Tab-separated table of C-alpha atoms in Angstrom:
chain	number	residue	atom	x	y	z
Z	633	MET	CA	11.487	-18.935	-7.548
Z	634	ARG	CA	10.112	-16.908	-4.637
Z	635	ASP	CA	13.544	-16.836	-2.970
Z	636	LYS	CA	15.204	-15.836	-6.248
Z	637	ILE	CA	12.782	-12.934	-6.581
Z	638	ILE	CA	13.553	-11.836	-3.012
Z	639	GLN	CA	17.311	-12.028	-3.663
Z	640	ALA	CA	16.953	-10.056	-6.896
Z	641	ALA	CA	14.835	-7.487	-5.057
Z	642	MET	CA	17.502	-7.151	-2.360
Z	643	GLU	CA	20.101	-6.438	-5.039
Z	644	GLN	CA	17.852	-3.883	-6.726
Z	645	ILE	CA	17.094	-2.225	-3.383
Z	646	LYS	CA	20.832	-1.913	-2.669
Z	647	LYS	CA	21.309	-0.190	-6.040
Z	648	PHE	CA	18.234	2.003	-6.288
Z	649	GLY	CA	16.562	2.078	-2.884
Z	650	PHE	CA	13.166	0.890	-1.739
Z	651	ARG	CA	11.166	3.415	-3.713
Z	652	LYS	CA	13.027	3.448	-7.028
Z	653	PHE	CA	13.530	-0.211	-7.876
Z	654	THR	CA	10.897	-1.690	-10.157
Z	655	ILE	CA	9.259	-5.046	-10.784
Z	656	ASP	CA	10.596	-4.725	-14.344
Z	657	ASP	CA	14.153	-4.583	-12.950
Z	658	ILE	CA	13.620	-7.782	-10.962
Z	659	ALA	CA	12.027	-9.580	-13.919
Z	660	ALA	CA	14.862	-8.500	-16.241
Z	661	ASP	CA	17.539	-9.629	-13.750
Z	662	LEU	CA	15.951	-13.051	-13.482
Z	663	GLY	CA	14.993	-13.374	-17.151
Z	664	ILE	CA	11.340	-13.855	-16.293
Z	665	SER	CA	8.158	-11.926	-16.979
Z	666	LYS	CA	6.503	-9.460	-14.627
Z	667	LYS	CA	3.565	-11.837	-14.631
Z	668	THR	CA	5.785	-14.507	-13.071
Z	669	VAL	CA	6.833	-12.089	-10.317
Z	670	TYR	CA	3.174	-11.341	-9.646
Z	671	LYS	CA	2.448	-15.069	-9.285
Z	672	TYR	CA	4.506	-14.960	-6.093
Z	673	PHE	CA	3.867	-11.426	-4.855
Z	674	ASP	CA	0.782	-9.231	-5.047
Z	675	SER	CA	2.654	-5.930	-4.950
Z	676	LYS	CA	5.974	-4.161	-4.733
Z	677	ASN	CA	5.285	-3.508	-1.034
Z	678	GLN	CA	4.883	-7.225	-0.450
Z	679	ILE	CA	8.281	-7.792	-2.098
Z	680	ILE	CA	9.820	-5.082	0.102
Z	681	SER	CA	8.340	-6.733	3.169
Z	682	ALA	CA	9.713	-10.138	2.139
Z	683	ALA	CA	13.153	-8.624	1.454
Z	684	VAL	CA	13.205	-6.909	4.852
Z	685	ASP	CA	12.081	-10.169	6.500
Z	686	ALA	CA	14.894	-12.049	4.764
Z	687	HIS	CA	17.458	-9.472	5.870
Z	688	MET	CA	16.179	-9.548	9.450
Z	689	GLU	CA	16.395	-13.344	9.514
Z	690	MET	CA	20.025	-13.079	8.377
Z	691	GLU	CA	20.700	-10.596	11.192
Z	692	LYS	CA	19.057	-12.904	13.707
Z	693	ALA	CA	21.140	-15.851	12.452
Z	694	ARG	CA	24.330	-13.762	12.679
Z	695	THR	CA	23.515	-12.866	16.282
Z	696	ILE	CA	22.925	-16.498	17.191
Z	697	GLU	CA	26.158	-17.449	15.431
Z	698	ALA	CA	28.007	-14.707	17.317
Z	699	MET	CA	26.696	-16.089	20.610
Z	700	GLN	CA	28.332	-19.408	19.719
Z	701	THR	CA	31.732	-17.825	19.068
Z	702	GLU	CA	34.668	-19.453	20.790
Z	703	GLY	CA	36.078	-17.550	23.713
Z	704	GLY	CA	34.765	-15.698	26.700
Z	705	TRP	CA	31.817	-13.406	27.189
Z	706	ILE	CA	33.733	-10.349	25.924
Z	707	ASP	CA	34.560	-12.090	22.625
Z	708	LYS	CA	30.912	-13.010	22.187
Z	709	PHE	CA	29.895	-9.475	23.197
Z	710	LYS	CA	32.064	-7.962	20.470
Z	711	GLU	CA	30.705	-10.393	17.901
Z	712	VAL	CA	27.073	-9.702	18.837
Z	713	VAL	CA	27.509	-5.929	18.842
Z	714	PHE	CA	29.504	-5.827	15.611
Z	715	CYS	CA	28.080	-8.836	13.735
Z	716	ASP	CA	25.972	-6.631	11.456
Z	717	ASN	CA	29.152	-5.165	9.957
Z	718	HIS	CA	29.512	-8.190	7.631
Z	719	GLU	CA	27.323	-6.494	5.063
Z	720	LYS	CA	26.971	-2.826	5.955
Z	721	VAL	CA	23.669	-1.363	4.850
Z	722	PRO	CA	24.162	2.188	3.540
Z	723	ASP	CA	22.829	4.939	5.811
Z	724	TRP	CA	20.692	6.421	3.019
Z	725	LEU	CA	18.915	3.091	2.623
Z	726	LEU	CA	18.219	2.823	6.351
Z	727	GLU	CA	16.919	6.386	6.320
Z	728	GLU	CA	14.590	5.589	3.434
Z	729	LEU	CA	13.283	2.503	5.204
Z	730	GLN	CA	12.736	4.390	8.457
Z	731	ARG	CA	11.139	7.371	6.791
Z	732	PHE	CA	8.890	5.808	4.149
Z	733	PHE	CA	8.267	2.274	5.404
Z	734	PRO	CA	7.728	2.573	9.167
Z	735	GLU	CA	5.987	-0.794	9.389
Z	736	GLU	CA	9.114	-2.433	7.966
Z	737	TRP	CA	11.379	-0.306	10.157
Z	738	ALA	CA	9.548	-1.785	13.162
Z	739	LYS	CA	11.041	-5.147	12.160
Z	740	ALA	CA	14.505	-3.628	12.493
Z	741	ASP	CA	13.543	-2.471	15.980
Z	742	ALA	CA	12.517	-6.029	16.844
Z	743	ILE	CA	15.916	-7.353	15.752
Z	744	GLY	CA	17.524	-4.632	17.862
Z	745	GLU	CA	15.587	-5.883	20.872
Z	746	PHE	CA	16.629	-9.472	20.073
Z	747	LYS	CA	20.288	-8.415	19.984
Z	748	CYS	CA	19.870	-6.332	23.133
Z	749	GLU	CA	18.574	-9.361	25.062
Z	750	HIS	CA	21.678	-11.298	24.046
Z	751	VAL	CA	23.909	-8.402	25.028
Z	752	LYS	CA	22.243	-8.266	28.457
Z	753	LYS	CA	22.871	-12.006	28.934
Z	754	LEU	CA	26.534	-11.535	28.093
Z	755	LEU	CA	26.856	-8.538	30.395
Z	756	ALA	CA	25.296	-10.572	33.213
Z	757	ILE	CA	27.957	-13.227	32.642
Z	758	GLY	CA	30.624	-10.514	32.758
Z	759	LYS	CA	29.189	-9.293	36.047
Z	760	GLU	CA	29.101	-12.837	37.486
Z	761	LYS	CA	32.744	-13.324	36.540
Z	762	GLY	CA	33.696	-10.068	38.233
Z	763	ASP	CA	34.722	-8.369	34.981
Z	764	ILE	CA	31.942	-5.780	35.319
Z	765	ARG	CA	31.460	-3.764	38.487
Z	766	ASP	CA	28.625	-4.886	40.762
Z	767	ASP	CA	27.057	-1.438	40.817
Z	768	LEU	CA	26.551	-1.433	37.026
Z	769	HIS	CA	23.321	-3.144	36.071
Z	770	PRO	CA	23.496	-5.086	32.771
Z	771	ALA	CA	20.092	-3.721	31.719
Z	772	ILE	CA	21.394	-0.141	32.062
Z	773	ILE	CA	24.483	-0.931	30.008
Z	774	GLY	CA	22.308	-2.682	27.413
Z	775	LEU	CA	19.913	0.259	27.281
Z	776	THR	CA	22.820	2.677	26.853
Z	777	LEU	CA	24.171	0.628	23.953
Z	778	ASP	CA	20.715	0.300	22.431
Z	779	LYS	CA	19.999	4.042	22.579
Z	780	THR	CA	23.455	4.848	21.222
Z	781	ILE	CA	22.890	2.568	18.242
Z	782	ASP	CA	19.373	4.017	17.727
Z	783	ALA	CA	20.857	7.518	17.672
Z	784	LEU	CA	23.205	6.512	14.858
Z	785	PHE	CA	20.180	5.717	12.659
Z	786	ASP	CA	18.127	8.804	13.492
Z	787	TYR	CA	17.943	10.519	10.118
Z	788	LYS	CA	16.001	13.450	11.626
Z	789	PHE	CA	18.926	14.280	13.904
Z	790	PHE	CA	21.505	14.085	11.138
Z	791	THR	CA	19.496	16.185	8.701
Z	792	SER	CA	18.970	18.865	11.366
Z	793	VAL	CA	22.714	19.272	12.047
Z	794	ALA	CA	23.839	19.071	8.426
């Protein structure tokens, strides 16, 4: 039942956001009482945390799966960098998470670091094979990619230029 509640919460969050979904919505979707939801979770914030954890585990699994892709390092690189495009999370939802739930946003940062480590490994392979110039350090390339991706999710930047 706990997993069903988390899945229902994820669906509600996609529709209404982290702040506007309700325990009533989850209970109604599952045909259970609010009391049943509260048997598994103490609060809405605990449900949000569990939903974010579940999403982050999916991202981690996708990265590991991408690393096992057939082909060379560049094929794996593309899969790792773009593997989160399977289920695109709307920008407004990421902004809400970053802005109002910083402790949960930190989990997204941790997944970013996990992916970055895999990217660095792949870039090192590319360098070993001679596909990447010797004077380009994989850590610098990885950092550049990481900061570029971070910039795409910086709601403060986008609201200042809008």
